[in-house]
Amino acid sequence: MKKHWYDYLWIVSLTYLILGFFNILFAWLGLLCFFIPLLISIFGGTKGYCNRYCGRGQLFGLVGGRFGLSRKKDIPKWLKSKWFRYGFLIFFFAMFFQMLWSTYLVFAGAGDLRKAVTLLWTFKVPWHWAYHGTLLSQGVAQFAFGFYSVMLTSTVLGFVTMLLFKPRSWCVYCPMGTMTQLICKARNKGSTEA
């Protein structure tokens, strides 16, 4: 099967994680993984990002499939149920808005910069070596620490489900996938009613 440029986007995902390990400000690049899927679903009405361009899904497919680190078992029904996917999306957004609130407090001078990555929304892992100061506000760095926490946590969850089940099991309950699916349904329903 002929390879296309987008078949190598797993390199971008891996590079992102490595860069954030050494300089947390690279975490801002992760916003591309947030906005591009939304734009594709809003304007294209498809989940093209998930199906073709998601480097993280490709990374799980590569590590779990080609390198054989997946048990290749079916994902449990409850993990792909609507209540779990929508519940996880709501939880994910609650954690995301908490991160935005912490960032706002640092920007406003009402909070201190925390040089830590919060893994699985619970464990604060020191990450001080990845921030060396900048001319920008410390709020910029606080957002980077928070956003990298979100990206690293979702990657860890993806790897765990990859190991236990099929390689791209994360894609079943990925919050971005759930959100783009909702957008596509709403958009396509609107176009059929017009």
Short mmCIF file of C-alpha atoms in Angstrom, two decimals:
data_model
loop_
_atom_site.label_atom_id
_atom_site.label_comp_id
_atom_site.label_asym_id
_atom_site.label_seq_id
_atom_site.Cartn_x
_atom_site.Cartn_y
_atom_site.Cartn_z
CA MET A 1 0.00 0.00 0.00
CA LYS A 2 1.39 3.37 -1.01
CA LYS A 3 2.44 5.61 1.88
CA HIS A 4 1.37 9.26 2.02
CA TRP A 5 2.89 12.17 3.91
CA TYR A 6 0.17 11.97 6.54
CA ASP A 7 1.10 8.37 7.35
CA TYR A 8 4.16 9.76 9.14
CA LEU A 9 2.37 12.18 11.46
CA TRP A 10 3.15 9.82 14.36
CA ILE A 11 6.62 11.39 14.21
CA VAL A 12 5.05 14.77 14.98
CA SER A 13 3.26 13.37 18.05
CA LEU A 14 6.42 11.72 19.34
CA THR A 15 8.48 14.86 18.68
CA TYR A 16 5.91 16.96 20.55
CA LEU A 17 6.22 14.81 23.67
CA ILE A 18 10.03 14.90 23.51
CA LEU A 19 10.22 18.66 22.97
CA GLY A 20 7.88 19.30 25.92
CA PHE A 21 10.16 17.22 28.10
CA PHE A 22 13.05 19.60 27.44
CA ASN A 23 11.22 22.91 27.01
CA ILE A 24 7.67 23.18 28.28
CA LEU A 25 6.82 26.11 26.01
CA PHE A 26 6.65 23.68 23.08
CA ALA A 27 3.41 22.46 24.70
CA TRP A 28 1.64 25.34 22.97
CA LEU A 29 2.04 23.46 19.68
CA GLY A 30 -0.45 20.93 21.03
CA LEU A 31 -3.22 23.43 20.35
CA LEU A 32 -2.94 22.35 16.72
CA CYS A 33 -4.22 18.91 17.80
CA PHE A 34 -7.14 20.71 19.42
CA PHE A 35 -8.16 23.15 16.69
CA ILE A 36 -7.44 21.22 13.48
CA PRO A 37 -9.89 18.36 14.27
CA LEU A 38 -12.54 20.91 15.21
CA LEU A 39 -12.04 22.88 11.98
CA ILE A 40 -12.14 19.73 9.83
CA SER A 41 -15.38 18.57 11.46
CA ILE A 42 -17.01 22.02 11.40
CA PHE A 43 -16.15 22.87 7.79
CA GLY A 44 -15.78 19.39 6.29
CA GLY A 45 -18.45 17.56 8.26
CA THR A 46 -16.16 14.54 8.66
CA LYS A 47 -13.87 12.93 11.19
CA GLY A 48 -11.05 13.17 8.66
CA TYR A 49 -8.56 14.17 11.31
CA CYS A 50 -9.23 11.08 13.42
CA ASN A 51 -9.28 8.77 10.43
CA ARG A 52 -6.25 10.10 8.60
CA TYR A 53 -4.20 12.80 10.34
CA CYS A 54 -4.10 11.93 14.04
CA GLY A 55 -0.44 11.27 14.83
CA ARG A 56 -1.26 9.91 18.26
CA GLY A 57 -3.60 7.26 16.84
CA GLN A 58 -0.89 6.38 14.31
CA LEU A 59 1.67 6.09 17.12
CA PHE A 60 -0.59 3.68 19.01
CA GLY A 61 -1.19 1.73 15.82
CA LEU A 62 2.54 1.49 15.15
CA VAL A 63 3.62 0.53 18.68
CA GLY A 64 0.68 -1.79 19.32
CA GLY A 65 0.34 -3.21 15.82
CA ARG A 66 3.66 -3.36 14.02
CA PHE A 67 5.75 -3.73 17.19
CA GLY A 68 3.21 -6.12 18.73
CA LEU A 69 2.85 -4.47 22.13
CA SER A 70 -0.94 -4.81 22.11
CA ARG A 71 -2.96 -7.79 23.29
CA LYS A 72 -5.30 -7.03 20.36
CA LYS A 73 -8.36 -7.81 22.48
CA ASP A 74 -11.72 -6.16 21.87
CA ILE A 75 -12.38 -3.12 24.01
CA PRO A 76 -15.07 -3.70 26.68
CA LYS A 77 -18.58 -2.56 25.76
CA TRP A 78 -18.79 -0.13 28.69
CA LEU A 79 -15.67 1.69 27.45
CA LYS A 80 -17.27 2.41 24.10
CA SER A 81 -20.74 3.14 25.46
CA LYS A 82 -22.25 6.59 24.98
CA TRP A 83 -22.52 7.25 28.71
CA PHE A 84 -18.81 6.58 29.22
CA ARG A 85 -17.64 8.54 26.16
CA TYR A 86 -19.83 11.55 26.94
CA GLY A 87 -19.03 11.31 30.64
CA PHE A 88 -15.32 11.21 29.88
CA LEU A 89 -15.71 14.20 27.55
CA ILE A 90 -17.41 16.19 30.33
CA PHE A 91 -14.76 15.15 32.84
CA PHE A 92 -12.01 16.02 30.36
CA PHE A 93 -13.48 19.48 29.81
CA ALA A 94 -13.85 20.04 33.55
CA MET A 95 -10.14 19.29 33.97
CA PHE A 96 -9.33 21.48 30.95
CA PHE A 97 -11.25 24.44 32.38
CA GLN A 98 -9.58 23.94 35.75
CA MET A 99 -6.25 24.19 33.92
CA LEU A 100 -7.43 27.38 32.21
CA TRP A 101 -8.47 28.80 35.60
CA SER A 102 -5.01 28.10 37.06
CA THR A 103 -3.49 29.81 34.03
CA TYR A 104 -5.75 32.83 34.48
CA LEU A 105 -4.72 33.13 38.15
CA VAL A 106 -1.05 33.22 37.18
CA PHE A 107 -1.71 35.78 34.42
CA ALA A 108 -3.67 37.91 36.93
CA GLY A 109 -0.91 37.68 39.55
CA ALA A 110 -3.20 35.86 41.99
CA GLY A 111 -1.37 32.55 41.69
CA ASP A 112 2.19 31.29 41.47
CA LEU A 113 3.71 29.39 38.57
CA ARG A 114 3.76 25.68 39.34
CA LYS A 115 6.60 23.97 37.50
CA ALA A 116 4.96 20.58 37.53
CA VAL A 117 3.08 18.34 35.17
CA THR A 118 -0.07 16.80 36.61
CA LEU A 119 -0.25 13.23 35.40
CA LEU A 120 -3.66 11.54 35.31
CA TRP A 121 -5.12 14.73 36.85
CA THR A 122 -3.79 13.62 40.23
CA PHE A 123 -0.04 13.16 40.46
CA LYS A 124 2.11 16.29 40.36
CA VAL A 125 5.40 15.39 38.70
CA PRO A 126 8.20 17.99 39.05
CA TRP A 127 9.10 19.33 35.60
CA HIS A 128 11.24 22.35 36.60
CA TRP A 129 14.10 21.55 34.19
CA ALA A 130 11.78 22.22 31.22
CA TYR A 131 11.28 25.91 32.02
CA HIS A 132 14.14 28.37 31.96
CA GLY A 133 12.26 31.66 32.17
CA THR A 134 11.24 33.91 29.34
CA LEU A 135 10.39 37.50 28.55
CA LEU A 136 6.75 36.40 28.37
CA SER A 137 4.36 36.30 31.31
CA GLN A 138 4.59 33.32 33.64
CA GLY A 139 0.98 32.66 32.65
CA VAL A 140 2.29 31.54 29.25
CA ALA A 141 4.41 28.92 31.01
CA GLN A 142 1.53 27.94 33.33
CA PHE A 143 -0.68 27.23 30.32
CA ALA A 144 2.14 25.17 28.79
CA PHE A 145 2.55 23.08 31.96
CA GLY A 146 -1.20 22.53 32.11
CA PHE A 147 -1.66 21.73 28.44
CA TYR A 148 1.32 19.37 28.41
CA SER A 149 -0.26 17.65 31.42
CA VAL A 150 -3.44 17.10 29.40
CA MET A 151 -1.53 15.80 26.39
CA LEU A 152 0.76 13.54 28.44
CA THR A 153 -2.15 12.16 30.47
CA SER A 154 -4.17 11.32 27.37
CA THR A 155 -1.08 9.68 25.85
CA VAL A 156 -0.57 7.54 28.97
CA LEU A 157 -4.25 6.52 28.92
CA GLY A 158 -3.90 5.69 25.24
CA PHE A 159 -0.86 3.53 25.84
CA VAL A 160 -2.57 1.67 28.70
CA THR A 161 -5.62 0.87 26.58
CA MET A 162 -3.32 0.01 23.65
CA LEU A 163 -1.49 -2.53 25.81
CA LEU A 164 -4.69 -4.06 27.21
CA PHE A 165 -6.86 -4.02 24.09
CA LYS A 166 -6.49 -3.21 20.39
CA PRO A 167 -3.79 -0.71 19.35
CA ARG A 168 -6.11 2.25 18.69
CA SER A 169 -8.52 1.61 21.57
CA TRP A 170 -7.92 5.17 22.82
CA CYS A 171 -9.63 6.43 19.67
CA VAL A 172 -12.91 4.88 20.86
CA TYR A 173 -13.22 7.23 23.85
CA CYS A 174 -10.86 10.07 22.88
CA PRO A 175 -12.54 13.36 23.89
CA MET A 176 -11.58 15.05 20.61
CA GLY A 177 -13.02 12.14 18.65
CA THR A 178 -16.25 12.27 20.66
CA MET A 179 -16.49 16.02 20.22
CA THR A 180 -15.84 15.93 16.46
CA GLN A 181 -18.39 13.13 16.12
CA LEU A 182 -21.01 15.30 17.85
CA ILE A 183 -20.12 18.24 15.58
CA CYS A 184 -20.39 16.06 12.47
CA LYS A 185 -23.76 14.67 13.56
CA ALA A 186 -25.12 18.16 14.23
CA ARG A 187 -23.69 19.56 11.00
CA ASN A 188 -24.90 16.70 8.82
CA LYS A 189 -28.33 16.69 10.47
CA GLY A 190 -28.61 20.41 9.75
CA SER A 191 -27.63 19.91 6.10
CA THR A 192 -30.20 17.13 5.58
CA GLU A 193 -32.97 19.30 7.06
CA ALA A 194 -32.11 22.25 4.81
#
